[in-house]
Amino acid sequence: MRTKLLLGVSMAAAIAALGCEKKSEPPKPAPAPVAEVKAAPKPASDKTRLALFKPLPANFDSATNPGTDARVRLGHQLYFDARLSKSQQISCNSCHDLAKFGQDGEPTSPGHKGQRGGRNSPTTLNAAAHVKQFWDGRMDDVEAQAHGPVLNPGEMAMADGAAVEKVLASIPEYVKSFADAFPGDKKALSFDNAANAIAAFERKLVTPSRWDKFIAGDDAALSDDEKRGFDTFFEKGCFSCHNGVAVGGGSFQKLGAREPWPDQTSDLGRFAVTKNEADKLVFKVPSLRNITKTAPYFHDGKVASLDEAVRLMGKHQLGLALKDTEVTSIVAFLGALTGEVPADLAKVPELPKSSKTTPKADVN
Ligand code: HEC
Ligand code: HEC
C-alpha cells in the first residue's frame, strides 16, 4: 500500500519525457505577462502535469452502500444527532463541523467529558476518496470508520452497538426511516446500518472547486498567481505525495522522509497498525482540498499556520529550504483547492423527536 517517494520521482521523469513528445500540439496562447521574467516556466495548464490530478466526481458512491435519497437523508440526521453519544451532547458534527469545512479548528477535539485524544480531527469532506481512513489508515472505508467514534470511550462513549440500537429504536421516526433506507433488510434498524447511512451521507460530501474546472480545461479558472503556485508546488515535488483526485489521501508516507521530524516518539503513526518497523512515523498523506480552511495542521494539530506547514513540508519531506516567496506562491495555489460544501447537506437537519422510552443522557 505504501508508495515510495521514488515512484513520484520516476513519475516526474516519465512526465517530463511525455512532455517532449507533445511538441506537435497547437501553440498555447501567450502566458499573461509576468513581472519577473525568468527561464521560461512551463505553463501550469501543461496537460502532462495535470494528468496526475483528477477532478472530483459528483459523489463517491459505493456499489455495496448505495446513496439512495432515503439513506442519505437518514445519514444526514444521524451525523448531527447527539443522542448517538452517551452524554447526548456530542455528534459527528461536533468534531467534524460542516459549517467549518468538516472539522472543528482545534488541535485535538474535546470528546466525552471533554477528554482529548492525541490526534487532530481531519475533515470529513471528500474523506470517502481516501485510500483508507484515519491518519494511520486503520479503517478501510467510511462505512467501517463510522462505527468507531460512537463506541470510542473518548469520543461518543456509547457502551456497545446494542445501546445505540436501543436509542434509535425508541425514536419512532427513525424506525420508519431505517426501514425506508434499508428496504429488504431483515433487521433494517441496526448499528451497522446506522454506520452505513452515515457513510452514505459522507460519500456525498464532495467539494468541487475552481481547481476542478481548471483540470477540466478551463484555463481562466485559476489566477496567474495560483497557476504560478501550482508550478512551484509541482517543481518542488509536493505532487509526488499530494496528487490524485484529493490532492493527497492516496498513499502512506514517512513524516520526515528527507529530514527527521522533530517529534519522533509521541505518535508512531501506521506502525501501531502494522507493527512493521518501516511504518514508524508513517502517516496517510492528507488531502490538500480545502486546506486553507482546516487549520491547525498535521496529525497532532500542532502547527497553526499554513505557511509554516508548507515550509516544514519543504524541509522534512523534500530536504528543501523553501524561500518565503515560494511558500507564498504554493499557498496561493492551495487556496484554489477550496471548494463548495454542498449547502443542503451542511445544513443542520430537523431531528426526529425522542419518545418516553428514549434513554436519558448519562455523563458518567
Ligand atoms: C470527539 C471528536 C470526534 C467525534 C465526535 C467524531 N470524530 Fe471523526 N475523527 C476524530 C479524530 C480525532 C479523528 C482522527 C483519528 C485518527 O486518525 O486516529 C477522526 C477521523 C475521522 C475520519 C477519517 C478521516 C480521514 O481523513 O482519515 C472520518 C471519516 C470521521 N472521523 C468521521 C466521523 C463520524 C462519521 C463521526 C460520528 C459517527 C465522527 N467522526 C465523530 C474526532 C471525532
Ligand atoms: C514524501 C511525501 C510528501 C511530500 C513530498 C510532501 N508531503 Fe505534505 N504531507 C505528507 C504527509 C505524510 C503528511 C501528514 C503528516 C502528518 O501530519 O503526520 C503531509 C501533510 C501536509 C500538510 C498538512 C495537512 C493537514 O491536513 O494537516 C500540508 C499543508 C502539506 N502536507 C503540504 C505539502 C506541500 C506544500 C508540499 C511540498 C512543499 C508537501 N506537502 C510535500 C507527505 C508529503
Short mmCIF file of C-alpha atoms and ligand atoms in Angstrom, two decimals:
data_model
loop_
_atom_site.label_atom_id
_atom_site.label_comp_id
_atom_site.label_asym_id
_atom_site.label_seq_id
_atom_site.Cartn_x
_atom_site.Cartn_y
_atom_site.Cartn_z
CA MET A 1 0.00 0.00 0.00
CA ARG A 2 2.89 2.31 0.73
CA THR A 3 4.01 4.18 -2.37
CA LYS A 4 7.65 5.13 -2.26
CA LEU A 5 8.69 8.67 -2.97
CA LEU A 6 10.84 7.15 -5.68
CA LEU A 7 7.70 6.32 -7.57
CA GLY A 8 6.86 10.01 -7.53
CA VAL A 9 10.26 10.89 -8.90
CA SER A 10 10.15 8.33 -11.68
CA MET A 11 6.64 9.50 -12.44
CA ALA A 12 8.06 13.00 -12.82
CA ALA A 13 10.72 11.70 -15.20
CA ALA A 14 8.10 9.88 -17.22
CA ILE A 15 6.04 13.01 -17.35
CA ALA A 16 8.97 15.12 -18.45
CA ALA A 17 9.61 12.61 -21.23
CA LEU A 18 5.98 12.74 -22.25
CA GLY A 19 6.22 16.50 -22.42
CA CYS A 20 8.85 16.23 -25.15
CA GLU A 21 6.60 14.16 -27.38
CA LYS A 22 3.84 16.68 -27.10
CA LYS A 23 5.60 19.34 -29.17
CA SER A 24 3.18 18.90 -32.08
CA GLU A 25 0.25 20.32 -30.08
CA PRO A 26 -1.10 23.65 -31.30
CA PRO A 27 0.68 26.52 -29.56
CA LYS A 28 -0.99 27.76 -26.40
CA PRO A 29 -1.99 31.42 -26.06
CA ALA A 30 0.86 33.55 -24.79
CA PRO A 31 1.01 33.45 -20.98
CA ALA A 32 0.00 36.58 -19.11
CA PRO A 33 2.94 38.94 -18.66
CA VAL A 34 4.92 38.26 -15.50
CA ALA A 35 6.73 40.94 -13.59
CA GLU A 36 9.84 38.87 -13.17
CA VAL A 37 10.90 37.12 -16.35
CA LYS A 38 12.97 34.05 -15.56
CA ALA A 39 13.75 30.91 -17.50
CA ALA A 40 10.51 30.30 -19.38
CA PRO A 41 8.33 28.34 -16.92
CA LYS A 42 6.15 25.57 -18.23
CA PRO A 43 2.56 26.73 -18.32
CA ALA A 44 0.65 25.36 -15.34
CA SER A 45 -2.01 24.07 -17.66
CA ASP A 46 0.54 21.69 -19.14
CA LYS A 47 -1.52 18.55 -19.63
CA THR A 48 1.27 16.22 -18.60
CA ARG A 49 1.41 17.84 -15.17
CA LEU A 50 -2.33 17.99 -14.73
CA ALA A 51 -2.69 14.32 -15.67
CA LEU A 52 -1.57 13.44 -12.14
CA PHE A 53 -4.69 15.05 -10.71
CA LYS A 54 -8.34 14.34 -11.28
CA PRO A 55 -11.49 16.41 -10.93
CA LEU A 56 -13.85 15.32 -8.16
CA PRO A 57 -16.73 13.07 -9.18
CA ALA A 58 -20.29 14.15 -8.24
CA ASN A 59 -20.11 11.76 -5.29
CA PHE A 60 -18.11 8.76 -4.10
CA ASP A 61 -20.96 6.31 -4.42
CA SER A 62 -20.39 2.73 -3.36
CA ALA A 63 -22.00 -0.28 -5.04
CA THR A 64 -22.47 -2.03 -1.69
CA ASN A 65 -23.80 1.02 0.16
CA PRO A 66 -25.80 2.95 -2.43
CA GLY A 67 -26.58 6.57 -1.61
CA THR A 68 -30.34 6.48 -2.10
CA ASP A 69 -32.23 9.61 -1.02
CA ALA A 70 -33.70 7.78 1.98
CA ARG A 71 -30.29 6.53 3.12
CA VAL A 72 -28.54 9.88 2.71
CA ARG A 73 -31.36 11.71 4.48
CA LEU A 74 -31.12 9.32 7.43
CA GLY A 75 -27.32 9.57 7.45
CA HIS A 76 -27.59 13.35 7.47
CA GLN A 77 -29.77 13.22 10.62
CA LEU A 78 -27.56 10.64 12.36
CA TYR A 79 -24.41 12.68 11.60
CA PHE A 80 -25.96 15.57 13.53
CA ASP A 81 -27.72 13.56 16.24
CA ALA A 82 -26.08 13.84 19.66
CA ARG A 83 -28.38 11.10 21.01
CA LEU A 84 -25.83 8.71 19.49
CA SER A 85 -23.49 9.70 22.33
CA LYS A 86 -23.64 8.68 25.99
CA SER A 87 -23.88 12.30 27.16
CA GLN A 88 -26.32 13.13 24.33
CA GLN A 89 -24.13 16.17 23.75
CA ILE A 90 -21.73 15.01 21.05
CA SER A 91 -22.42 14.21 17.42
CA CYS A 92 -20.14 13.60 14.46
CA ASN A 93 -20.72 17.25 13.61
CA SER A 94 -19.22 18.37 16.97
CA CYS A 95 -15.75 17.43 15.77
CA HIS A 96 -16.43 17.44 12.02
CA ASP A 97 -18.46 20.64 11.80
CA LEU A 98 -19.82 21.02 8.29
CA ALA A 99 -20.18 24.76 8.83
CA LYS A 100 -16.39 24.79 9.34
CA PHE A 101 -15.30 22.67 6.41
CA GLY A 102 -15.81 19.37 8.25
CA GLN A 103 -13.54 19.98 11.22
CA ASP A 104 -13.53 21.98 14.45
CA GLY A 105 -10.46 24.21 14.23
CA GLU A 106 -8.99 22.66 17.39
CA PRO A 107 -5.57 20.97 17.61
CA THR A 108 -7.33 17.98 19.24
CA SER A 109 -11.06 17.67 19.89
CA PRO A 110 -12.99 17.50 23.14
CA GLY A 111 -14.96 14.25 23.29
CA HIS A 112 -16.92 12.57 26.13
CA LYS A 113 -16.47 14.63 29.32
CA GLY A 114 -14.12 16.93 27.46
CA GLN A 115 -11.41 14.30 27.02
CA ARG A 116 -9.00 14.95 24.18
CA GLY A 117 -7.21 12.31 22.12
CA GLY A 118 -3.77 12.82 20.63
CA ARG A 119 -4.83 13.49 17.09
CA ASN A 120 -6.30 16.33 15.10
CA SER A 121 -9.80 15.79 13.66
CA PRO A 122 -9.42 15.59 9.89
CA THR A 123 -12.22 16.89 7.71
CA THR A 124 -14.98 14.53 6.62
CA LEU A 125 -15.25 16.46 3.33
CA ASN A 126 -14.05 14.28 0.45
CA ALA A 127 -12.82 11.71 3.00
CA ALA A 128 -14.54 8.91 1.08
CA ALA A 129 -11.94 9.50 -1.66
CA HIS A 130 -9.08 8.36 0.60
CA VAL A 131 -7.37 5.03 0.17
CA LYS A 132 -8.05 4.28 3.88
CA GLN A 133 -9.49 6.17 6.85
CA PHE A 134 -7.70 7.79 9.82
CA TRP A 135 -4.21 9.29 9.97
CA ASP A 136 -2.81 5.77 10.30
CA GLY A 137 -5.23 4.13 7.84
CA ARG A 138 -6.57 1.65 10.38
CA MET A 139 -10.01 1.52 8.76
CA ASP A 140 -10.70 0.58 5.17
CA ASP A 141 -13.54 2.91 4.28
CA VAL A 142 -16.08 5.36 5.64
CA GLU A 143 -18.50 2.52 6.38
CA ALA A 144 -16.00 0.76 8.66
CA GLN A 145 -14.87 4.08 10.12
CA ALA A 146 -18.33 5.29 11.16
CA HIS A 147 -18.69 2.55 13.81
CA GLY A 148 -15.62 3.74 15.70
CA PRO A 149 -16.40 7.17 17.16
CA VAL A 150 -19.80 6.17 18.51
CA LEU A 151 -18.27 3.49 20.75
CA ASN A 152 -14.93 5.19 21.40
CA PRO A 153 -14.89 5.96 25.17
CA GLY A 154 -13.07 9.24 24.49
CA GLU A 155 -15.48 10.35 21.78
CA MET A 156 -19.17 9.47 21.88
CA ALA A 157 -18.74 6.73 24.50
CA MET A 158 -21.77 4.50 23.84
CA ALA A 159 -21.41 1.13 25.60
CA ASP A 160 -21.97 -1.05 22.53
CA GLY A 161 -23.94 -1.42 19.32
CA ALA A 162 -26.97 -2.69 21.24
CA ALA A 163 -27.07 0.52 23.30
CA VAL A 164 -27.11 2.55 20.08
CA GLU A 165 -29.88 0.38 18.66
CA LYS A 166 -31.91 0.87 21.84
CA VAL A 167 -31.77 4.65 21.45
CA LEU A 168 -32.65 4.55 17.76
CA ALA A 169 -35.50 2.06 18.22
CA SER A 170 -37.04 4.34 20.84
CA ILE A 171 -37.48 7.10 18.25
CA PRO A 172 -40.49 6.24 16.07
CA GLU A 173 -39.44 8.33 13.07
CA TYR A 174 -36.06 6.57 12.96
CA VAL A 175 -37.73 3.15 12.94
CA LYS A 176 -39.56 4.17 9.79
CA SER A 177 -36.53 5.91 8.24
CA PHE A 178 -34.33 2.82 8.69
CA ALA A 179 -36.99 0.67 7.02
CA ASP A 180 -37.12 3.12 4.08
CA ALA A 181 -33.34 3.43 3.84
CA PHE A 182 -32.63 -0.32 4.03
CA PRO A 183 -35.58 -1.95 2.29
CA GLY A 184 -35.35 -5.73 2.25
CA ASP A 185 -33.02 -5.93 5.28
CA LYS A 186 -34.45 -8.33 7.86
CA LYS A 187 -33.15 -6.05 10.58
CA ALA A 188 -33.20 -2.60 8.98
CA LEU A 189 -32.57 -0.75 12.24
CA SER A 190 -29.13 -1.83 13.36
CA PHE A 191 -25.86 -0.30 14.49
CA ASP A 192 -24.26 -1.44 11.23
CA ASN A 193 -26.94 0.27 9.19
CA ALA A 194 -26.59 3.46 11.24
CA ALA A 195 -22.92 3.46 10.23
CA ASN A 196 -23.87 2.65 6.63
CA ALA A 197 -26.33 5.55 6.49
CA ILE A 198 -23.78 7.98 7.93
CA ALA A 199 -21.22 6.71 5.42
CA ALA A 200 -23.68 7.08 2.51
CA PHE A 201 -24.12 10.70 3.64
CA GLU A 202 -20.35 11.22 3.85
CA ARG A 203 -19.96 9.88 0.32
CA LYS A 204 -21.91 12.94 -0.85
CA LEU A 205 -19.65 15.41 0.95
CA VAL A 206 -17.80 16.43 -2.19
CA THR A 207 -16.44 19.96 -2.64
CA PRO A 208 -15.78 20.87 -6.27
CA SER A 209 -13.57 23.94 -6.66
CA ARG A 210 -12.01 26.16 -9.31
CA TRP A 211 -9.19 23.62 -9.43
CA ASP A 212 -11.62 21.04 -10.83
CA LYS A 213 -12.65 23.43 -13.59
CA PHE A 214 -9.02 24.14 -14.31
CA ILE A 215 -8.12 20.46 -14.66
CA ALA A 216 -11.15 20.02 -16.88
CA GLY A 217 -9.63 22.60 -19.26
CA ASP A 218 -10.94 25.99 -18.11
CA ASP A 219 -7.65 27.88 -18.11
CA ALA A 220 -9.26 31.03 -16.70
CA ALA A 221 -10.45 29.23 -13.55
CA LEU A 222 -7.15 29.95 -11.77
CA SER A 223 -5.48 33.34 -11.38
CA ASP A 224 -1.94 33.82 -12.65
CA ASP A 225 -0.64 33.72 -9.07
CA GLU A 226 -2.40 30.43 -8.47
CA LYS A 227 -1.04 28.97 -11.71
CA ARG A 228 2.48 30.00 -10.77
CA GLY A 229 1.79 28.50 -7.35
CA PHE A 230 0.88 25.21 -8.98
CA ASP A 231 4.16 25.34 -10.90
CA THR A 232 6.07 25.83 -7.65
CA PHE A 233 4.08 23.04 -5.95
CA PHE A 234 4.90 20.81 -8.88
CA GLU A 235 8.53 21.76 -9.44
CA LYS A 236 9.44 21.43 -5.74
CA GLY A 237 8.00 17.91 -5.72
CA CYS A 238 4.94 18.27 -3.44
CA PHE A 239 2.93 16.48 -6.11
CA SER A 240 4.90 13.26 -5.58
CA CYS A 241 2.84 12.62 -2.44
CA HIS A 242 -0.07 15.04 -2.79
CA ASN A 243 -1.70 14.01 -6.08
CA GLY A 244 -4.80 12.34 -7.46
CA VAL A 245 -8.42 13.31 -7.01
CA ALA A 246 -7.99 14.57 -3.43
CA VAL A 247 -4.50 16.09 -3.97
CA GLY A 248 -3.41 13.58 -1.33
CA GLY A 249 -5.26 10.82 0.50
CA GLY A 250 -3.84 8.19 -1.83
CA SER A 251 -0.81 6.77 -0.02
CA PHE A 252 1.10 6.44 3.24
CA GLN A 253 4.43 8.20 3.60
CA LYS A 254 7.03 8.72 6.23
CA LEU A 255 6.76 12.01 8.05
CA GLY A 256 10.37 13.17 7.79
CA ALA A 257 11.10 11.40 4.52
CA ARG A 258 14.24 13.53 3.97
CA GLU A 259 14.97 15.08 7.32
CA PRO A 260 13.80 13.57 10.62
CA TRP A 261 10.60 15.09 12.03
CA PRO A 262 11.30 16.79 15.39
CA ASP A 263 8.83 14.61 17.36
CA GLN A 264 9.96 11.02 16.96
CA THR A 265 8.10 9.49 19.90
CA SER A 266 4.58 10.80 20.62
CA ASP A 267 2.83 9.12 17.72
CA LEU A 268 4.35 6.39 15.57
CA GLY A 269 1.54 6.51 13.00
CA ARG A 270 0.97 3.44 10.90
CA PHE A 271 3.41 1.37 12.95
CA ALA A 272 0.61 0.98 15.53
CA VAL A 273 -1.48 -0.75 12.86
CA THR A 274 1.07 -2.91 11.05
CA LYS A 275 3.81 -3.35 13.73
CA ASN A 276 6.19 -3.08 10.82
CA GLU A 277 9.41 -1.16 11.68
CA ALA A 278 9.35 0.57 8.30
CA ASP A 279 5.97 2.09 9.22
CA LYS A 280 7.27 4.12 12.16
CA LEU A 281 6.29 7.76 11.66
CA VAL A 282 4.36 6.82 8.52
CA PHE A 283 1.05 8.63 8.11
CA LYS A 284 -1.61 8.88 5.46
CA VAL A 285 -0.83 11.74 3.11
CA PRO A 286 -3.69 14.16 3.81
CA SER A 287 -5.82 15.63 1.08
CA LEU A 288 -4.99 19.28 0.43
CA ARG A 289 -8.51 20.14 -0.69
CA ASN A 290 -9.94 22.96 1.49
CA ILE A 291 -6.61 23.08 3.30
CA THR A 292 -6.71 26.87 3.81
CA LYS A 293 -9.89 26.28 5.86
CA THR A 294 -8.79 23.37 8.05
CA ALA A 295 -6.07 24.72 10.34
CA PRO A 296 -4.41 23.66 12.58
CA TYR A 297 -2.26 21.18 10.70
CA PHE A 298 -0.65 17.75 10.92
CA HIS A 299 -1.75 14.65 12.81
CA ASP A 300 -1.19 16.38 16.15
CA GLY A 301 -2.66 19.73 15.09
CA LYS A 302 0.42 21.47 16.42
CA VAL A 303 1.07 23.82 13.51
CA ALA A 304 -1.35 26.73 13.28
CA SER A 305 -0.23 28.44 10.09
CA LEU A 306 -0.39 27.06 6.59
CA ASP A 307 2.78 28.93 5.60
CA GLU A 308 4.61 27.14 8.40
CA ALA A 309 3.11 23.77 7.42
CA VAL A 310 4.34 24.25 3.84
CA ARG A 311 7.80 25.32 5.00
CA LEU A 312 8.05 22.23 7.24
CA MET A 313 6.99 20.00 4.35
CA GLY A 314 9.74 21.50 2.18
CA LYS A 315 12.30 20.87 4.89
CA HIS A 316 11.29 17.43 6.17
CA GLN A 317 9.68 15.79 3.12
CA LEU A 318 11.83 17.27 0.36
CA GLY A 319 15.04 18.41 2.05
CA LEU A 320 14.49 21.95 0.72
CA ALA A 321 14.67 25.31 2.44
CA LEU A 322 11.76 26.97 0.64
CA LYS A 323 12.07 30.73 0.17
CA ASP A 324 9.30 32.89 1.61
CA THR A 325 8.21 33.79 -1.92
CA GLU A 326 7.97 30.10 -2.81
CA VAL A 327 5.89 29.37 0.30
CA THR A 328 3.57 32.28 -0.54
CA SER A 329 3.25 31.06 -4.08
CA ILE A 330 2.37 27.49 -3.02
CA VAL A 331 -0.16 28.80 -0.51
CA ALA A 332 -1.78 30.87 -3.27
CA PHE A 333 -2.22 27.67 -5.27
CA LEU A 334 -3.63 25.82 -2.26
CA GLY A 335 -6.33 28.50 -2.00
CA ALA A 336 -7.66 27.37 -5.37
CA LEU A 337 -8.43 23.97 -3.78
CA THR A 338 -11.13 25.48 -1.57
CA GLY A 339 -14.45 24.16 -2.82
CA GLU A 340 -18.17 24.48 -2.31
CA VAL A 341 -19.57 22.50 0.58
CA PRO A 342 -22.97 21.13 -0.54
CA ALA A 343 -25.29 23.58 1.25
CA ASP A 344 -28.25 21.21 1.67
CA LEU A 345 -26.05 18.61 3.37
CA ALA A 346 -24.13 21.05 5.57
CA LYS A 347 -27.37 22.42 6.97
CA VAL A 348 -28.46 21.25 10.45
CA PRO A 349 -31.35 18.86 9.69
CA GLU A 350 -34.54 18.63 11.68
CA LEU A 351 -34.14 15.67 14.03
CA PRO A 352 -36.87 13.18 14.91
CA LYS A 353 -38.43 13.57 18.36
CA SER A 354 -37.47 11.39 21.30
CA SER A 355 -40.17 9.27 22.91
CA LYS A 356 -40.82 8.41 26.56
CA THR A 357 -38.61 5.34 26.25
CA THR A 358 -35.60 7.17 24.79
CA PRO A 359 -32.73 6.68 27.28
CA LYS A 360 -31.64 9.80 29.11
CA ALA A 361 -28.24 11.39 28.84
CA ASP A 362 -25.52 9.83 31.00
CA VAL A 363 -22.48 11.98 31.52
CA ASN A 364 -20.53 9.48 33.63
C1 HEC B 1 -14.62 13.85 19.79
C2 HEC B 1 -14.33 14.19 18.40
C3 HEC B 1 -14.83 13.31 17.31
C4 HEC B 1 -16.11 12.83 17.11
C5 HEC B 1 -17.33 13.01 17.98
C6 HEC B 1 -16.07 12.14 15.84
N1 HEC B 1 -14.82 12.18 15.30
FE1 HEC B 1 -14.27 11.52 13.48
N2 HEC B 1 -12.35 11.83 13.93
C7 HEC B 1 -11.89 12.45 15.07
C8 HEC B 1 -10.45 12.33 15.14
C9 HEC B 1 -9.55 12.89 16.24
C10 HEC B 1 -10.06 11.61 14.00
C11 HEC B 1 -8.64 11.17 13.63
C12 HEC B 1 -8.29 9.99 14.49
C13 HEC B 1 -7.14 9.16 13.97
O1 HEC B 1 -6.71 9.33 12.83
O2 HEC B 1 -6.66 8.31 14.72
C14 HEC B 1 -11.28 11.34 13.25
C15 HEC B 1 -11.31 10.72 12.00
C16 HEC B 1 -12.45 10.59 11.24
C17 HEC B 1 -12.49 10.19 9.85
C18 HEC B 1 -11.29 9.85 8.99
C19 HEC B 1 -10.97 10.96 8.02
C20 HEC B 1 -9.63 10.78 7.37
O3 HEC B 1 -9.19 11.71 6.68
O4 HEC B 1 -8.98 9.75 7.58
C21 HEC B 1 -13.80 10.17 9.46
C22 HEC B 1 -14.36 9.81 8.11
C23 HEC B 1 -14.58 10.53 10.63
N3 HEC B 1 -13.74 10.80 11.69
C24 HEC B 1 -15.96 10.54 10.68
C25 HEC B 1 -16.67 10.64 11.88
C26 HEC B 1 -18.08 10.29 12.03
C27 HEC B 1 -18.96 9.76 10.93
C28 HEC B 1 -18.42 10.53 13.33
C29 HEC B 1 -19.75 10.29 14.01
C30 HEC B 1 -20.21 8.92 13.99
C31 HEC B 1 -17.21 11.06 13.97
N4 HEC B 1 -16.18 11.07 13.08
C32 HEC B 1 -17.18 11.51 15.28
C33 HEC B 1 -12.68 13.07 16.01
C34 HEC B 1 -14.02 12.86 16.17
C1 HEC B 2 7.19 12.39 0.85
C2 HEC B 2 5.78 12.71 0.82
C3 HEC B 2 5.37 14.16 0.97
C4 HEC B 2 5.82 15.24 0.27
C5 HEC B 2 6.88 15.28 -0.81
C6 HEC B 2 5.05 16.37 0.73
N1 HEC B 2 4.16 15.97 1.68
FE1 HEC B 2 2.80 17.16 2.64
N2 HEC B 2 2.32 15.62 3.84
C7 HEC B 2 2.81 14.33 3.77
C8 HEC B 2 2.35 13.57 4.91
C9 HEC B 2 2.67 12.11 5.20
C10 HEC B 2 1.60 14.45 5.70
C11 HEC B 2 0.91 14.14 7.03
C12 HEC B 2 1.91 14.34 8.11
C13 HEC B 2 1.33 14.22 9.48
O1 HEC B 2 0.61 15.10 9.91
O2 HEC B 2 1.58 13.24 10.12
C14 HEC B 2 1.59 15.73 4.99
C15 HEC B 2 0.90 16.85 5.44
C16 HEC B 2 0.83 18.05 4.75
C17 HEC B 2 0.05 19.19 5.16
C18 HEC B 2 -0.84 19.27 6.38
C19 HEC B 2 -2.20 18.71 6.04
C20 HEC B 2 -3.19 18.65 7.16
O3 HEC B 2 -4.37 18.38 6.88
O4 HEC B 2 -2.83 18.84 8.31
C21 HEC B 2 0.25 20.17 4.22
C22 HEC B 2 -0.37 21.54 4.20
C23 HEC B 2 1.16 19.64 3.23
N3 HEC B 2 1.47 18.34 3.58
C24 HEC B 2 1.62 20.33 2.12
C25 HEC B 2 2.71 19.91 1.37
C26 HEC B 2 3.43 20.75 0.44
C27 HEC B 2 3.04 22.16 0.07
C28 HEC B 2 4.48 20.03 -0.04
C29 HEC B 2 5.60 20.50 -0.93
C30 HEC B 2 6.39 21.60 -0.41
C31 HEC B 2 4.38 18.70 0.56
N4 HEC B 2 3.31 18.69 1.43
C32 HEC B 2 5.23 17.66 0.29
C33 HEC B 2 3.61 13.84 2.76
C34 HEC B 2 4.32 14.63 1.86
#
